[in-house]
Coordinates of C-alpha atoms and ligand atoms in Angstrom, one line a residue:
X1 CA 13.7 -7.9 12.3
X2 CA 11.1 -10.5 13.2
X3 CA 11.3 -14.2 12.4
X4 CA 8.2 -13.6 10.1
X5 CA 10.2 -11.2 8.0
X6 CA 13.2 -13.5 7.7
X7 CA 11.0 -16.4 6.6
X8 CA 9.3 -14.3 3.9
X9 CA 12.4 -12.9 2.3
X10 CA 12.3 -13.2 -1.5
X11 CA 14.4 -15.9 -3.2
X12 CA 16.2 -14.1 -6.0
X13 CA 18.7 -15.3 -8.7
X14 CA 20.9 -12.3 -8.0
X15 CA 21.1 -10.2 -4.8
X16 CA 18.7 -7.3 -4.5
X17 CA 18.4 -4.5 -2.0
X18 CA 17.3 -5.9 1.4
X19 CA 14.3 -3.6 1.7
X20 CA 13.0 -5.0 -1.6
X21 CA 13.8 -8.6 -0.7
X22 CA 12.1 -8.3 2.7
X23 CA 9.1 -6.3 1.8
X24 CA 5.9 -8.2 1.9
X25 CA 2.2 -7.4 2.5
X26 CA 1.0 -8.6 5.9
X27 CA -2.5 -8.5 7.2
X28 CA -1.6 -8.5 10.8
X29 CA -0.7 -5.1 12.2
X30 CA 0.0 -4.5 15.9
X31 CA -2.3 -1.6 16.8
X32 CA -0.7 -1.1 20.2
X33 CA 2.5 0.4 18.8
X34 CA 2.5 4.2 17.9
X35 CA 4.2 5.3 14.7
X36 CA 6.1 8.6 14.9
X37 CA 4.5 11.2 12.7
X38 CA 8.0 11.7 11.1
X39 CA 7.8 8.2 9.6
X40 CA 4.4 8.8 8.1
X41 CA 5.7 12.1 6.6
X42 CA 8.8 10.3 5.3
X43 CA 6.7 7.8 3.5
X44 CA 4.6 10.6 1.9
X45 CA 7.7 12.5 1.0
X46 CA 9.0 9.3 -0.8
X47 CA 5.8 9.3 -2.8
X48 CA 6.0 13.0 -3.5
X49 CA 9.5 12.6 -5.1
X50 CA 8.5 9.8 -7.4
X51 CA 8.9 10.2 -11.2
X52 CA 5.9 11.0 -13.3
X53 CA 5.1 11.7 -16.9
X54 CA 6.0 15.3 -17.7
X55 CA 6.3 15.8 -13.9
X56 CA 2.5 16.0 -13.7
X57 CA 2.6 14.4 -10.2
X58 CA -1.0 13.0 -10.6
X59 CA -1.1 11.4 -7.1
X60 CA -3.2 12.6 -4.2
X61 CA -3.6 11.0 -0.8
X62 CA -6.2 11.0 2.0
X63 CA -4.3 10.0 5.2
X64 CA -6.2 8.8 8.3
X65 CA -4.7 7.6 11.6
X66 CA -6.3 4.8 13.6
X67 CA -8.8 6.2 16.1
X68 CA -10.1 9.0 13.8
X69 CA -13.5 8.9 12.2
X70 CA -11.8 9.1 8.8
X71 CA -9.9 5.9 9.5
X72 CA -13.2 4.2 10.4
X73 CA -14.8 5.6 7.3
X74 CA -12.0 4.1 5.1
X75 CA -12.5 0.7 6.8
X76 CA -16.2 0.9 6.1
X77 CA -15.4 1.4 2.4
X78 CA -13.1 -1.7 2.1
X79 CA -14.4 -4.9 0.5
X80 CA -14.8 -8.3 2.1
X81 CA -11.9 -9.6 4.1
X82 CA -10.1 -6.3 3.8
X83 CA -12.5 -4.8 6.3
X84 CA -11.6 -7.6 8.8
X85 CA -7.9 -7.1 8.9
X86 CA -7.1 -3.6 7.8
X87 CA -8.8 -1.9 10.8
X88 CA -5.7 -2.7 12.9
X89 CA -3.3 -0.8 10.7
X90 CA -2.1 2.5 12.2
X91 CA -2.6 4.4 9.0
X92 CA -4.9 4.0 6.1
X93 CA -4.2 6.0 2.9
X94 CA -6.7 6.4 0.0
X95 CA -4.6 6.7 -3.1
X96 CA -6.2 8.9 -5.7
X97 CA -5.2 9.4 -9.4
X98 CA -5.7 12.9 -10.9
X99 CA -6.7 11.4 -14.2
X100 CA -7.4 14.6 -16.0
X101 CA -6.0 18.1 -16.2
X102 CA -7.9 21.1 -15.0
X103 CA -9.2 21.4 -18.6
X104 CA -10.5 17.9 -18.6
X105 CA -7.8 16.5 -20.9
X106 CA -6.9 12.9 -19.9
X107 CA -3.6 12.2 -18.2
X108 CA -2.7 8.9 -19.9
X109 CA -0.1 7.8 -17.3
X110 CA -1.9 9.0 -14.1
X111 CA -2.5 5.5 -12.6
X112 CA 0.9 4.3 -13.7
X113 CA 2.4 7.3 -11.9
X114 CA 0.3 6.8 -8.8
X115 CA 1.4 3.2 -8.6
X116 CA 5.0 4.3 -8.8
X117 CA 4.5 6.8 -6.0
X118 CA 2.8 4.2 -3.8
X119 CA 5.8 1.9 -4.5
X120 CA 8.2 4.6 -3.4
X121 CA 6.1 5.1 -0.3
X122 CA 6.2 1.3 0.4
X123 CA 10.0 1.1 0.1
X124 CA 10.5 4.1 2.4
X125 CA 8.1 2.6 5.0
X126 CA 9.8 -0.7 5.0
X127 CA 13.2 0.9 5.3
X128 CA 11.7 2.7 8.4
X129 CA 10.7 -0.6 9.9
X130 CA 7.0 -0.4 9.0
X131 CA 4.9 -2.7 6.7
X132 CA 2.5 -1.8 3.9
X133 CA -0.4 -3.7 2.4
X134 CA -2.1 -2.2 -0.7
X135 CA -5.7 -2.9 -1.5
X136 CA -7.6 -2.7 -4.7
X137 CA -10.7 -4.1 -3.0
X138 CA -12.3 -0.8 -2.2
X139 CA -15.8 0.8 -2.6
X140 CA -14.9 3.6 -5.0
X141 CA -18.4 5.3 -4.9
X142 CA -18.6 5.1 -1.1
X143 CA -15.1 6.7 -0.8
X144 CA -16.2 9.4 -3.2
X145 CA -19.3 10.2 -1.2
X146 CA -17.6 10.0 2.2
X147 CA -14.7 12.3 1.3
X148 CA -16.5 14.5 -1.2
X149 CA -14.1 13.5 -4.0
X150 CA -14.9 15.2 -7.3
X151 CA -14.8 13.7 -10.8
X152 CA -11.2 14.8 -11.5
X153 CA -9.8 12.4 -8.9
X154 CA -10.1 8.6 -9.0
X155 CA -9.9 6.6 -5.8
X156 CA -7.7 3.8 -7.0
X157 CA -6.5 1.8 -4.0
X158 CA -6.0 2.0 -0.2
X159 CA -2.7 1.5 1.5
X160 CA -2.6 0.0 5.0
X161 CA 0.6 1.2 6.8
X162 CA 1.6 0.0 10.2
X163 CA 3.7 -2.1 12.5
X164 CA 3.9 -5.8 11.8
X165 CA 1.8 -8.0 14.1
X166 CA 1.8 -11.7 14.7
X167 CA -0.2 -14.2 12.5
X168 CA -1.9 -15.4 15.7
X169 CA -3.5 -12.0 16.2
X170 CA -5.6 -12.5 13.1
X171 CA -9.1 -13.5 13.9
X172 CA -9.9 -15.9 11.0
X173 CA -8.3 -19.2 10.0
X174 CA -8.2 -18.1 6.3
X175 CA -6.3 -15.0 7.1
X176 CA -3.9 -16.8 9.4
X177 CA -3.1 -19.3 6.7
X178 CA -2.6 -16.5 4.1
X179 CA -0.2 -14.7 6.5
X180 CA 2.2 -17.6 6.6
X181 CA 1.7 -19.1 3.1
X182 CA 4.8 -19.3 0.9
X183 CA 5.3 -16.2 -1.3
X184 CA 5.4 -17.0 -5.0
X185 CA 6.4 -15.3 -8.2
X186 CA 6.6 -16.1 -11.9
X187 CA 10.1 -17.1 -13.0
X188 CA 12.3 -14.3 -14.3
X189 CA 12.4 -16.1 -17.7
X190 CA 8.6 -15.9 -17.9
X191 CA 8.7 -12.1 -17.4
X192 CA 11.7 -11.1 -19.6
X193 CA 10.4 -11.7 -23.1
X194 CA 13.7 -10.6 -24.7
X195 CA 17.1 -10.1 -23.0
X196 CA 19.4 -9.6 -26.0
Ligands
FMN201 C1 -3.0 -2.8 -6.8 C2 -3.0 -3.9 -5.7 C3 -4.2 -4.3 -5.2 C4 -4.3 -5.2 -4.2 N1 -5.5 -5.6 -3.6 C5 -5.5 -6.3 -2.5 C6 -6.7 -6.5 -1.8 O1 -7.8 -5.9 -2.1 N2 -6.7 -7.3 -0.6 C7 -5.5 -7.9 -0.2 O2 -5.6 -8.6 0.8 N3 -4.4 -7.7 -0.9 C8 -4.3 -7.0 -2.0 N4 -3.1 -6.7 -2.6 C9 -1.9 -7.4 -2.1 C10 -1.4 -8.5 -3.1 O3 -2.3 -9.6 -3.0 C11 0.1 -8.8 -2.8 O4 0.9 -7.7 -3.0 C12 0.5 -10.0 -3.6 O5 -0.2 -11.2 -3.3 C13 2.0 -10.2 -3.4 O6 2.3 -10.5 -2.1 P1 3.5 -9.6 -1.4 O7 3.1 -8.1 -1.5 O8 3.5 -10.1 0.1 O9 4.8 -9.9 -2.1 C14 -3.1 -5.8 -3.7 C15 -1.8 -5.4 -4.2 C16 -1.8 -4.4 -5.2 C17 -0.5 -3.9 -5.7

């Protein structure tokens, strides 16, 4: 466990599982460290076994390891600052929602279910000593073209998965400041509207 992780542990009003308390979204990944394929597979398995409405499993993933043309293509289709930091992540995953059935009927909970699957992936990855940073700042049309994604699938987000790097490794002042900025959340009382 690095100092960075300890400092960024969530402050909670009751104890929560340490993986959940210590999970956070870094922008500095150490590209020099290899991730065993087994850990990537475990993260994807965690997503696979997520709950979904009527067990429709409306999640699909495009997985690209650093050094492949596919990884570079995903980086090219990130927005703004995401392009700057995410290239050092060992793995980039395009998260796709299967938003309709084969007959074209809408699957109302597809994005909700995809989000849950990515959350499961995140928890497994952190349990395995990795870090995850999700991105909504993506070029949807560019990803569609690059990976020949049809209308039934919606590129929704990209997950950066990797080994935590140091804040100093980030190349911009803004990113370094964000990396060590205090984490904040709304108070529990603001979220729980009724607790009878
Ligand atoms: C759906 C989604 C989209 C996000 N998009 C971006 C993004 O485009 N760029 C970025 O740097 N962080 C992005 N984030 C990360 C959030 O900013 C981050 O989770 C939030 O600030 C809370 O910080 P924490 O994950 O360290 O607790 C996204 C997170 C989620 C869940």
